[in-house]
mmCIF file of C-alpha atoms and ligand atoms in Angstrom:
data_model
loop_
_atom_site.group_PDB
_atom_site.id
_atom_site.type_symbol
_atom_site.label_atom_id
_atom_site.label_comp_id
_atom_site.label_asym_id
_atom_site.label_seq_id
_atom_site.Cartn_x
_atom_site.Cartn_y
_atom_site.Cartn_z
ATOM 1 C CA MET A 559 46.774 34.637 42.821
ATOM 2 C CA GLU A 560 48.157 37.416 44.969
ATOM 3 C CA LYS A 561 46.066 40.582 44.770
ATOM 4 C CA ILE A 562 47.809 43.826 43.945
ATOM 5 C CA LEU A 563 46.783 47.425 43.366
ATOM 6 C CA LYS A 564 47.013 48.216 39.686
ATOM 7 C CA ASP A 565 45.162 50.950 37.828
ATOM 8 C CA ASN A 566 43.692 51.093 34.343
ATOM 9 C CA PHE A 567 46.938 52.678 33.080
ATOM 10 C CA GLY A 568 49.148 49.867 34.345
ATOM 11 C CA ARG A 569 50.610 51.768 37.301
ATOM 12 C CA ILE A 570 51.168 49.682 40.421
ATOM 13 C CA VAL A 571 50.453 51.350 43.765
ATOM 14 C CA ASN A 572 52.835 50.456 46.608
ATOM 15 C CA ASN A 573 52.931 53.729 48.469
ATOM 16 C CA LEU A 574 50.290 54.937 50.941
ATOM 17 C CA ARG A 575 50.152 58.386 52.526
ATOM 18 C CA ILE A 576 48.094 58.483 55.670
ATOM 19 C CA SER A 577 46.869 61.735 57.151
ATOM 20 C CA VAL A 578 46.419 61.367 60.900
ATOM 21 C CA THR A 579 44.845 64.769 61.590
ATOM 22 C CA ASP A 580 43.552 67.805 59.735
ATOM 23 C CA ARG A 581 44.702 70.144 62.528
ATOM 24 C CA CYS A 582 47.838 72.224 62.474
ATOM 25 C CA ASN A 583 49.608 74.745 64.680
ATOM 26 C CA PHE A 584 50.898 76.635 61.593
ATOM 27 C CA ARG A 585 48.762 78.504 59.071
ATOM 28 C CA CYS A 586 50.863 78.393 55.899
ATOM 29 C CA THR A 587 49.285 80.815 53.451
ATOM 30 C CA TYR A 588 49.395 78.329 50.562
ATOM 31 C CA CYS A 589 47.826 75.553 52.629
ATOM 32 C CA MET A 590 45.014 76.947 54.761
ATOM 33 C CA PRO A 591 43.312 80.230 55.678
ATOM 34 C CA GLU A 592 44.348 82.164 58.769
ATOM 35 C CA GLU A 593 40.982 81.750 60.468
ATOM 36 C CA GLY A 594 37.734 79.918 60.066
ATOM 37 C CA MET A 595 38.992 76.360 59.545
ATOM 38 C CA LEU A 596 36.386 73.858 60.675
ATOM 39 C CA TRP A 597 38.209 70.940 62.282
ATOM 40 C CA LEU A 598 36.967 67.404 62.234
ATOM 41 C CA ALA A 599 35.457 66.175 65.483
ATOM 42 C CA LYS A 600 37.638 63.650 67.345
ATOM 43 C CA ASP A 601 35.317 60.753 66.635
ATOM 44 C CA GLU A 602 35.496 61.462 62.911
ATOM 45 C CA LEU A 603 39.235 60.743 62.877
ATOM 46 C CA LEU A 604 40.328 57.192 62.269
ATOM 47 C CA THR A 605 41.587 55.629 65.493
ATOM 48 C CA PHE A 606 45.109 54.169 65.615
ATOM 49 C CA GLU A 607 43.536 50.700 65.529
ATOM 50 C CA GLU A 608 41.548 51.574 62.400
ATOM 51 C CA ILE A 609 44.624 53.040 60.702
ATOM 52 C CA THR A 610 46.633 49.941 61.580
ATOM 53 C CA ARG A 611 43.933 47.648 60.238
ATOM 54 C CA LEU A 612 43.765 49.583 56.972
ATOM 55 C CA THR A 613 47.555 49.608 56.673
ATOM 56 C CA LYS A 614 47.604 45.831 57.064
ATOM 57 C CA ILE A 615 44.915 45.477 54.395
ATOM 58 C CA PHE A 616 46.895 47.735 52.033
ATOM 59 C CA SER A 617 50.090 45.811 52.807
ATOM 60 C CA GLU A 618 48.370 42.606 51.723
ATOM 61 C CA LEU A 619 47.673 44.380 48.423
ATOM 62 C CA GLY A 620 51.324 45.239 47.827
ATOM 63 C CA VAL A 621 51.841 48.485 49.742
ATOM 64 C CA THR A 622 55.267 48.510 51.413
ATOM 65 C CA LYS A 623 55.830 52.212 52.057
ATOM 66 C CA ILE A 624 53.872 54.428 54.438
ATOM 67 C CA ARG A 625 54.132 58.162 54.956
ATOM 68 C CA LEU A 626 52.349 59.742 57.908
ATOM 69 C CA THR A 627 51.261 63.306 57.340
ATOM 70 C CA GLY A 628 48.471 65.777 58.061
ATOM 71 C CA GLY A 629 47.654 68.603 58.984
ATOM 72 C CA GLU A 630 50.501 68.445 61.431
ATOM 73 C CA PRO A 631 50.900 64.751 62.272
ATOM 74 C CA LEU A 632 52.747 65.434 65.528
ATOM 75 C CA MET A 633 49.640 67.166 66.891
ATOM 76 C CA ARG A 634 48.080 63.724 67.114
ATOM 77 C CA LYS A 635 48.769 62.611 70.679
ATOM 78 C CA ASP A 636 51.204 59.705 71.081
ATOM 79 C CA LEU A 637 51.845 59.260 67.376
ATOM 80 C CA HIS A 638 54.740 56.952 68.205
ATOM 81 C CA LEU A 639 52.207 54.378 69.401
ATOM 82 C CA LEU A 640 50.678 54.296 65.917
ATOM 83 C CA VAL A 641 54.146 53.972 64.396
ATOM 84 C CA GLN A 642 54.842 51.041 66.706
ATOM 85 C CA GLN A 643 51.673 49.286 65.577
ATOM 86 C CA ILE A 644 52.345 49.875 61.879
ATOM 87 C CA SER A 645 55.951 48.794 62.142
ATOM 88 C CA CYS A 646 54.776 45.383 63.368
ATOM 89 C CA ILE A 647 53.062 44.759 60.014
ATOM 90 C CA GLU A 648 55.389 42.351 58.267
ATOM 91 C CA LYS A 649 55.134 43.703 54.739
ATOM 92 C CA ILE A 650 55.634 47.363 55.668
ATOM 93 C CA LYS A 651 59.294 48.120 54.944
ATOM 94 C CA ASP A 652 59.435 51.879 55.289
ATOM 95 C CA ILE A 653 57.677 54.394 57.546
ATOM 96 C CA ALA A 654 58.292 58.081 56.855
ATOM 97 C CA LEU A 655 56.905 61.250 58.413
ATOM 98 C CA THR A 656 56.262 64.691 56.946
ATOM 99 C CA THR A 657 56.146 67.435 59.588
ATOM 100 C CA ASN A 658 56.466 71.158 60.066
ATOM 101 C CA GLY A 659 59.070 70.305 62.683
ATOM 102 C CA PHE A 660 57.595 72.223 65.609
ATOM 103 C CA PHE A 661 57.193 69.242 67.944
ATOM 104 C CA LEU A 662 59.924 67.112 66.399
ATOM 105 C CA ASP A 663 62.820 67.971 68.713
ATOM 106 C CA GLU A 664 60.926 66.504 71.658
ATOM 107 C CA GLN A 665 59.425 63.508 69.815
ATOM 108 C CA ALA A 666 62.138 62.474 67.344
ATOM 109 C CA GLU A 667 63.870 59.871 69.490
ATOM 110 C CA GLN A 668 60.608 58.183 70.481
ATOM 111 C CA LEU A 669 59.490 58.121 66.835
ATOM 112 C CA VAL A 670 62.749 56.618 65.633
ATOM 113 C CA HIS A 671 62.578 53.905 68.293
ATOM 114 C CA ALA A 672 59.007 53.192 67.247
ATOM 115 C CA GLY A 673 60.048 52.700 63.616
ATOM 116 C CA VAL A 674 60.138 55.965 61.654
ATOM 117 C CA SER A 675 63.086 55.638 59.308
ATOM 118 C CA ARG A 676 62.846 58.866 57.344
ATOM 119 C CA PHE A 677 61.789 62.424 58.082
ATOM 120 C CA THR A 678 60.747 65.262 55.808
ATOM 121 C CA VAL A 679 60.636 68.669 57.481
ATOM 122 C CA SER A 680 58.967 71.564 55.704
ATOM 123 C CA CYS A 681 60.757 74.893 55.612
ATOM 124 C CA ASP A 682 59.997 77.616 53.091
ATOM 125 C CA SER A 683 62.315 80.350 54.268
ATOM 126 C CA LEU A 684 65.607 80.719 56.095
ATOM 127 C CA ASN A 685 64.730 84.282 57.002
ATOM 128 C CA PRO A 686 62.644 84.551 60.219
ATOM 129 C CA GLU A 687 60.475 87.369 58.877
ATOM 130 C CA THR A 688 59.686 85.681 55.579
ATOM 131 C CA PHE A 689 59.119 82.414 57.430
ATOM 132 C CA GLU A 690 56.545 84.214 59.571
ATOM 133 C CA THR A 691 54.894 85.770 56.505
ATOM 134 C CA LEU A 692 54.509 82.328 54.943
ATOM 135 C CA THR A 693 53.551 80.249 57.965
ATOM 136 C CA ARG A 694 51.906 83.037 59.984
ATOM 137 C CA ARG A 695 54.055 81.787 62.870
ATOM 138 C CA ASN A 696 57.384 82.920 64.263
ATOM 139 C CA TYR A 697 58.838 79.429 64.615
ATOM 140 C CA LEU A 698 61.831 79.167 62.271
ATOM 141 C CA HIS A 699 64.100 78.449 65.252
ATOM 142 C CA LYS A 700 61.981 75.386 66.113
ATOM 143 C CA VAL A 701 62.462 73.980 62.607
ATOM 144 C CA PHE A 702 66.228 74.223 62.979
ATOM 145 C CA GLU A 703 66.127 72.695 66.457
ATOM 146 C CA ALA A 704 64.257 69.758 64.900
ATOM 147 C CA LEU A 705 66.740 69.420 62.045
ATOM 148 C CA ASN A 706 69.643 69.434 64.505
ATOM 149 C CA VAL A 707 68.061 66.728 66.632
ATOM 150 C CA ILE A 708 67.460 64.332 63.732
ATOM 151 C CA GLU A 709 70.899 65.066 62.346
ATOM 152 C CA GLN A 710 72.436 64.183 65.751
ATOM 153 C CA LEU A 711 70.369 60.994 65.876
ATOM 154 C CA GLY A 712 72.097 59.955 62.661
ATOM 155 C CA ILE A 713 68.860 59.633 60.707
ATOM 156 C CA ARG A 714 69.364 59.869 56.936
ATOM 157 C CA PRO A 715 68.091 61.013 54.552
ATOM 158 C CA ILE A 716 66.840 64.298 55.996
ATOM 159 C CA LYS A 717 64.552 65.911 53.460
ATOM 160 C CA ILE A 718 63.382 69.509 53.543
ATOM 161 C CA ASN A 719 60.293 70.497 51.547
ATOM 162 C CA THR A 720 60.403 74.046 50.212
ATOM 163 C CA VAL A 721 57.615 75.756 48.281
ATOM 164 C CA LEU A 722 58.817 78.868 46.476
ATOM 165 C CA ILE A 723 56.257 81.590 45.799
ATOM 166 C CA ARG A 724 57.161 84.387 43.446
ATOM 167 C CA GLY A 725 57.660 87.694 45.191
ATOM 168 C CA ILE A 726 57.727 86.112 48.654
ATOM 169 C CA ASN A 727 60.659 83.726 49.051
ATOM 170 C CA ASP A 728 62.037 83.200 45.527
ATOM 171 C CA SER A 729 65.005 85.398 46.382
ATOM 172 C CA GLU A 730 66.255 82.635 48.707
ATOM 173 C CA ILE A 731 67.253 80.037 46.100
ATOM 174 C CA GLU A 732 70.950 80.683 46.736
ATOM 175 C CA ASP A 733 70.535 80.379 50.517
ATOM 176 C CA PHE A 734 68.769 77.035 50.173
ATOM 177 C CA VAL A 735 71.386 75.798 47.705
ATOM 178 C CA GLU A 736 74.122 76.735 50.162
ATOM 179 C CA LEU A 737 72.285 74.917 52.950
ATOM 180 C CA ALA A 738 72.092 71.746 50.834
ATOM 181 C CA ARG A 739 75.742 72.049 49.885
ATOM 182 C CA THR A 740 76.983 72.405 53.436
ATOM 183 C CA LYS A 741 74.608 70.180 55.421
ATOM 184 C CA PRO A 742 73.413 66.586 54.943
ATOM 185 C CA TYR A 743 70.007 67.768 53.759
ATOM 186 C CA ILE A 744 68.027 67.039 50.623
ATOM 187 C CA ILE A 745 66.258 70.298 49.808
ATOM 188 C CA ARG A 746 63.256 69.552 47.612
ATOM 189 C CA PHE A 747 61.737 72.472 45.790
ATOM 190 C CA ILE A 748 58.028 71.698 45.333
ATOM 191 C CA GLU A 749 56.145 73.773 42.793
ATOM 192 C CA PHE A 750 53.261 75.719 44.311
ATOM 193 C CA MET A 751 50.010 73.851 43.522
ATOM 194 C CA PRO A 752 46.372 75.009 43.434
ATOM 195 C CA ILE A 753 44.532 73.173 46.208
ATOM 196 C CA GLY A 754 41.554 74.348 48.257
ATOM 197 C CA LYS A 755 39.780 77.649 47.871
ATOM 198 C CA ASP A 756 42.062 79.958 49.872
ATOM 199 C CA ASP A 757 45.575 79.057 48.752
ATOM 200 C CA GLY A 758 46.120 82.310 46.827
ATOM 201 C CA TRP A 759 47.415 80.325 43.841
ATOM 202 C CA THR A 760 47.859 81.904 40.448
ATOM 203 C CA ILE A 761 50.126 80.492 37.756
ATOM 204 C CA ASP A 762 52.428 83.531 37.832
ATOM 205 C CA LYS A 763 53.284 82.807 41.485
ATOM 206 C CA VAL A 764 54.664 79.370 40.581
ATOM 207 C CA VAL A 765 58.465 79.318 40.440
ATOM 208 C CA SER A 766 59.152 76.470 38.035
ATOM 209 C CA THR A 767 61.902 73.881 38.289
ATOM 210 C CA LYS A 768 63.359 75.181 35.033
ATOM 211 C CA GLU A 769 63.718 78.661 36.513
ATOM 212 C CA ILE A 770 65.360 77.372 39.681
ATOM 213 C CA ILE A 771 67.841 75.233 37.724
ATOM 214 C CA GLU A 772 68.716 78.184 35.507
ATOM 215 C CA HIS A 773 69.292 80.278 38.611
ATOM 216 C CA ILE A 774 71.571 77.637 40.141
ATOM 217 C CA ASN A 775 73.514 77.303 36.888
ATOM 218 C CA ALA A 776 73.949 81.073 36.819
ATOM 219 C CA MET A 777 75.449 80.804 40.311
ATOM 220 C CA GLY A 778 78.170 78.662 38.751
ATOM 221 C CA LYS A 779 77.210 75.589 40.782
ATOM 222 C CA LYS A 780 77.370 72.392 38.780
ATOM 223 C CA LEU A 781 74.529 69.970 39.536
ATOM 224 C CA ILE A 782 75.117 66.258 38.937
ATOM 225 C CA PRO A 783 71.931 64.258 38.207
ATOM 226 C CA LEU A 784 71.100 61.325 40.496
ATOM 227 C CA THR A 785 67.857 60.434 38.736
ATOM 228 C CA SER A 786 66.681 60.141 35.193
ATOM 229 C CA ASN A 787 62.982 60.428 34.459
ATOM 230 C CA HIS A 788 62.146 60.030 38.161
ATOM 231 C CA GLN A 789 64.218 56.859 38.484
ATOM 232 C CA PRO A 790 67.378 56.845 40.596
ATOM 233 C CA LEU A 791 70.435 55.879 38.543
ATOM 234 C CA THR A 792 71.323 53.165 41.060
ATOM 235 C CA THR A 793 67.949 51.521 41.836
ATOM 236 C CA ASN A 794 64.717 50.972 39.989
ATOM 237 C CA HIS A 795 62.170 52.503 42.344
ATOM 238 C CA VAL A 796 60.329 55.552 41.102
ATOM 239 C CA GLU A 797 60.241 58.831 42.993
ATOM 240 C CA PRO A 798 58.489 62.146 42.388
ATOM 241 C CA ALA A 799 61.624 64.256 42.741
ATOM 242 C CA GLU A 800 64.364 64.650 40.169
ATOM 243 C CA ARG A 801 67.489 64.657 42.353
ATOM 244 C CA TYR A 802 70.916 66.242 41.947
ATOM 245 C CA LYS A 803 74.079 66.363 44.009
ATOM 246 C CA PHE A 804 76.856 68.947 43.925
ATOM 247 C CA GLU A 805 80.374 68.593 42.669
ATOM 248 C CA ASP A 806 81.565 69.968 45.971
ATOM 249 C CA GLY A 807 78.838 69.482 48.575
ATOM 250 C CA ILE A 808 77.357 67.200 51.212
ATOM 251 C CA GLY A 809 73.620 67.355 50.564
ATOM 252 C CA GLU A 810 71.323 67.226 47.548
ATOM 253 C CA ILE A 811 68.736 69.241 45.706
ATOM 254 C CA GLY A 812 65.480 67.756 44.434
ATOM 255 C CA PHE A 813 62.722 69.156 42.270
ATOM 256 C CA ILE A 814 59.063 68.174 42.378
ATOM 257 C CA SER A 815 57.634 69.747 39.257
ATOM 258 C CA SER A 816 53.989 69.019 40.003
ATOM 259 C CA VAL A 817 52.767 71.919 37.876
ATOM 260 C CA SER A 818 55.270 72.330 35.026
ATOM 261 C CA GLU A 819 56.164 68.672 34.494
ATOM 262 C CA PRO A 820 53.940 66.361 36.524
ATOM 263 C CA PHE A 821 55.108 62.831 37.277
ATOM 264 C CA CYS A 822 51.545 61.413 37.046
ATOM 265 C CA SER A 823 52.505 58.723 34.533
ATOM 266 C CA SER A 824 54.732 57.080 37.137
ATOM 267 C CA CYS A 825 52.664 57.891 40.230
ATOM 268 C CA ASN A 826 52.572 54.911 42.596
ATOM 269 C CA ARG A 827 50.720 56.423 45.543
ATOM 270 C CA VAL A 828 47.290 56.833 47.059
ATOM 271 C CA ARG A 829 46.151 58.671 50.181
ATOM 272 C CA ILE A 830 43.841 58.219 53.128
ATOM 273 C CA THR A 831 42.479 61.372 54.748
ATOM 274 C CA SER A 832 42.277 61.612 58.526
ATOM 275 C CA ASP A 833 38.527 60.910 58.308
ATOM 276 C CA GLY A 834 39.165 57.720 56.410
ATOM 277 C CA LYS A 835 38.522 58.653 52.790
ATOM 278 C CA LEU A 836 40.651 57.011 50.110
ATOM 279 C CA ARG A 837 41.897 59.463 47.468
ATOM 280 C CA THR A 838 43.658 58.075 44.436
ATOM 281 C CA CYS A 839 45.143 61.457 43.491
ATOM 282 C CA LEU A 840 45.981 64.647 45.376
ATOM 283 C CA PHE A 841 43.541 66.343 43.000
ATOM 284 C CA SER A 842 40.792 63.695 43.135
ATOM 285 C CA LEU A 843 37.234 64.948 43.025
ATOM 286 C CA ILE A 844 35.878 61.648 44.293
ATOM 287 C CA GLU A 845 36.682 59.752 47.470
ATOM 288 C CA THR A 846 35.960 56.255 48.752
ATOM 289 C CA ASP A 847 34.706 56.124 52.322
ATOM 290 C CA LEU A 848 36.779 53.474 54.088
ATOM 291 C CA LYS A 849 35.784 54.616 57.577
ATOM 292 C CA PHE A 850 32.159 53.828 56.772
ATOM 293 C CA LEU A 851 33.217 50.295 55.837
ATOM 294 C CA LEU A 852 35.444 49.848 58.885
ATOM 295 C CA ARG A 853 32.749 51.064 61.268
ATOM 296 C CA GLY A 854 29.970 49.296 59.435
ATOM 297 C CA GLY A 855 31.448 45.873 60.131
ATOM 298 C CA ALA A 856 32.884 45.093 56.670
ATOM 299 C CA GLY A 857 35.390 42.261 56.563
ATOM 300 C CA ASP A 858 38.965 42.635 55.287
ATOM 301 C CA GLU A 859 38.230 40.868 51.997
ATOM 302 C CA GLU A 860 35.261 43.123 51.272
ATOM 303 C CA ILE A 861 37.366 46.224 52.010
ATOM 304 C CA LYS A 862 40.162 44.884 49.796
ATOM 305 C CA GLU A 863 37.798 44.514 46.827
ATOM 306 C CA ILE A 864 36.563 48.081 47.261
ATOM 307 C CA ILE A 865 40.133 49.413 47.441
ATOM 308 C CA ILE A 866 41.167 47.394 44.379
ATOM 309 C CA ASN A 867 38.243 48.818 42.385
ATOM 310 C CA ALA A 868 38.909 52.389 43.549
ATOM 311 C CA VAL A 869 42.596 52.145 42.572
ATOM 312 C CA LEU A 870 41.638 50.731 39.185
ATOM 313 C CA GLU A 871 39.937 54.071 38.499
ATOM 314 C CA LYS A 872 42.967 56.143 39.586
ATOM 315 C CA GLU A 873 43.034 59.362 37.555
ATOM 316 C CA GLU A 874 45.413 59.332 34.590
ATOM 317 C CA GLY A 875 46.794 62.655 35.758
ATOM 318 C CA HIS A 876 45.830 65.996 37.183
ATOM 319 C CA LEU A 877 44.568 68.693 34.858
ATOM 320 C CA ILE A 878 46.166 71.783 36.430
ATOM 321 C CA ASN A 879 47.403 73.151 33.134
ATOM 322 C CA GLN A 880 44.254 72.381 31.180
ATOM 323 C CA THR A 881 40.886 73.999 30.763
ATOM 324 C CA GLY A 882 38.288 72.324 32.915
ATOM 325 C CA PHE A 883 40.655 71.885 35.867
ATOM 326 C CA VAL A 884 38.627 71.856 39.077
ATOM 327 C CA ARG A 885 40.374 72.375 42.409
ATOM 328 C CA PRO A 886 39.587 69.922 45.149
ATOM 329 C CA GLU A 887 37.477 71.629 47.820
ATOM 330 C CA ARG A 888 39.551 70.296 50.671
ATOM 331 C CA THR A 889 42.582 72.311 51.698
ATOM 332 C CA MET A 890 45.965 70.595 51.442
ATOM 333 C CA SER A 891 45.939 70.212 55.222
ATOM 334 C CA ALA A 892 42.629 68.341 55.082
ATOM 335 C CA ILE A 893 43.820 66.031 52.317
ATOM 336 C CA GLY A 894 47.245 65.209 53.709
ATOM 337 C CA GLY A 895 50.145 66.547 51.709
HETATM 338 N N1 SAM B 1092 52.235 69.853 58.307
HETATM 339 C C1 SAM B 1092 53.207 69.032 57.698
HETATM 340 C C2 SAM B 1092 54.204 69.844 56.897
HETATM 341 O O1 SAM B 1092 53.933 71.019 56.656
HETATM 342 O O2 SAM B 1092 55.217 69.277 56.543
HETATM 343 C C3 SAM B 1092 52.607 67.947 56.835
HETATM 344 C C4 SAM B 1092 51.431 68.318 55.965
HETATM 345 S S1 SAM B 1092 51.752 69.515 54.697
HETATM 346 C C5 SAM B 1092 50.168 69.644 53.957
HETATM 347 C C6 SAM B 1092 52.748 68.568 53.572
HETATM 348 C C7 SAM B 1092 53.489 69.341 52.528
HETATM 349 O O3 SAM B 1092 52.550 69.927 51.650
HETATM 350 C C8 SAM B 1092 54.329 70.474 53.062
HETATM 351 O O4 SAM B 1092 55.679 70.271 52.709
HETATM 352 C C9 SAM B 1092 53.786 71.699 52.383
HETATM 353 O O5 SAM B 1092 54.797 72.611 52.021
HETATM 354 C C10 SAM B 1092 53.122 71.112 51.146
HETATM 355 N N2 SAM B 1092 52.068 71.960 50.607
HETATM 356 C C11 SAM B 1092 50.965 72.429 51.236
HETATM 357 N N3 SAM B 1092 50.212 73.182 50.404
HETATM 358 C C12 SAM B 1092 50.869 73.201 49.211
HETATM 359 C C13 SAM B 1092 50.610 73.808 47.940
HETATM 360 N N4 SAM B 1092 49.524 74.547 47.716
HETATM 361 N N5 SAM B 1092 51.510 73.604 46.941
HETATM 362 C C14 SAM B 1092 52.613 72.845 47.138
HETATM 363 N N6 SAM B 1092 52.896 72.237 48.314
HETATM 364 C C15 SAM B 1092 52.055 72.420 49.343
HETATM 365 FE FE1 SF4 B 1093 50.271 73.128 58.583
HETATM 366 FE FE2 SF4 B 1093 51.821 71.757 56.946
HETATM 367 FE FE3 SF4 B 1093 49.688 73.093 56.020
HETATM 368 FE FE4 SF4 B 1093 51.772 74.462 56.891
HETATM 369 S S1 SF4 B 1093 51.764 73.052 55.149
HETATM 370 S S2 SF4 B 1093 49.601 74.856 57.420
HETATM 371 S S3 SF4 B 1093 52.496 73.201 58.513
HETATM 372 S S4 SF4 B 1093 49.633 71.362 57.351
#
């Protein structure tokens, strides 16, 4: 019988997010502290060969979709070579990349040729000063250069991740809506989540999906739903974002309501950190050390059994809104967002 990844709650995992580095050239306030990050030593990172081997093992357990992330994944030298290796794995049907965009203008073409089919670029402000406040870097122009390059390459969809933080960039909802209406972008508003010790998170800083929708309605813009309960109206695959298009626009708006309305009950993903730890939830407090197995000479079948058992214990959901919630110690950058 074919082995698959199924947890105790009946959810089937087919989506793997792989962090390729914990390093980043930005210092987003909600993701990592300005100074004092302790980076992993080079030999602690999984090699491209190790990542490829793990991806193949996961693919034999039903994973078809890969997302490369970090830290900033494009800080890992020659990332396209890893993409090439992964894209040769027969059962992998989709390779996506989440990036801050800084190095994307120069690497996009190479990455597309290697097999990346979808890009998500993070951008939290369209105002250079606010962008700098949030990322602690003056690089908004680089994000737009990256978006232009992938747009010219004809890659679709182009997703933009936007985290709104009350009092910082929540006055920009209308600007982002206008961007999605006039460009072929899917702007995805992700609710600010508590991760790591220095993210500055408090519940009052979270701008909820409900608030954003009310704001858009008040603008007189009619949103047309493209998903219902995290399922696109045209296909049956599940996605974390509830998506909408405009009556009169090119792009889309999506909402990832991780705090106010989590999609845990339909979560189909697990993660591997850049140092080879399997995490079955963004908020996991336990990890399974796959690097130890890889480097200790374990065979593929042995590793498969350990992955199957770890996924079986996948958390029912995160507990952000409940008493007893414990933040993971790792920053978002060290987990792989
Ligand atoms: N460096 C790349 C980037 O920024 O796109 C990839 C890694 S980053 C950790 C992935 C995503 O996580 C980004 O879109 C970022 O906005 C999001 N993120 C980081 N910390 C977050 C937090 N505390 N709450 C919500 N989203 C967060
Ligand atoms: Fe870097 Fe991405 Fe974290 Fe910003 S969100 S600090 S770009 S890893």
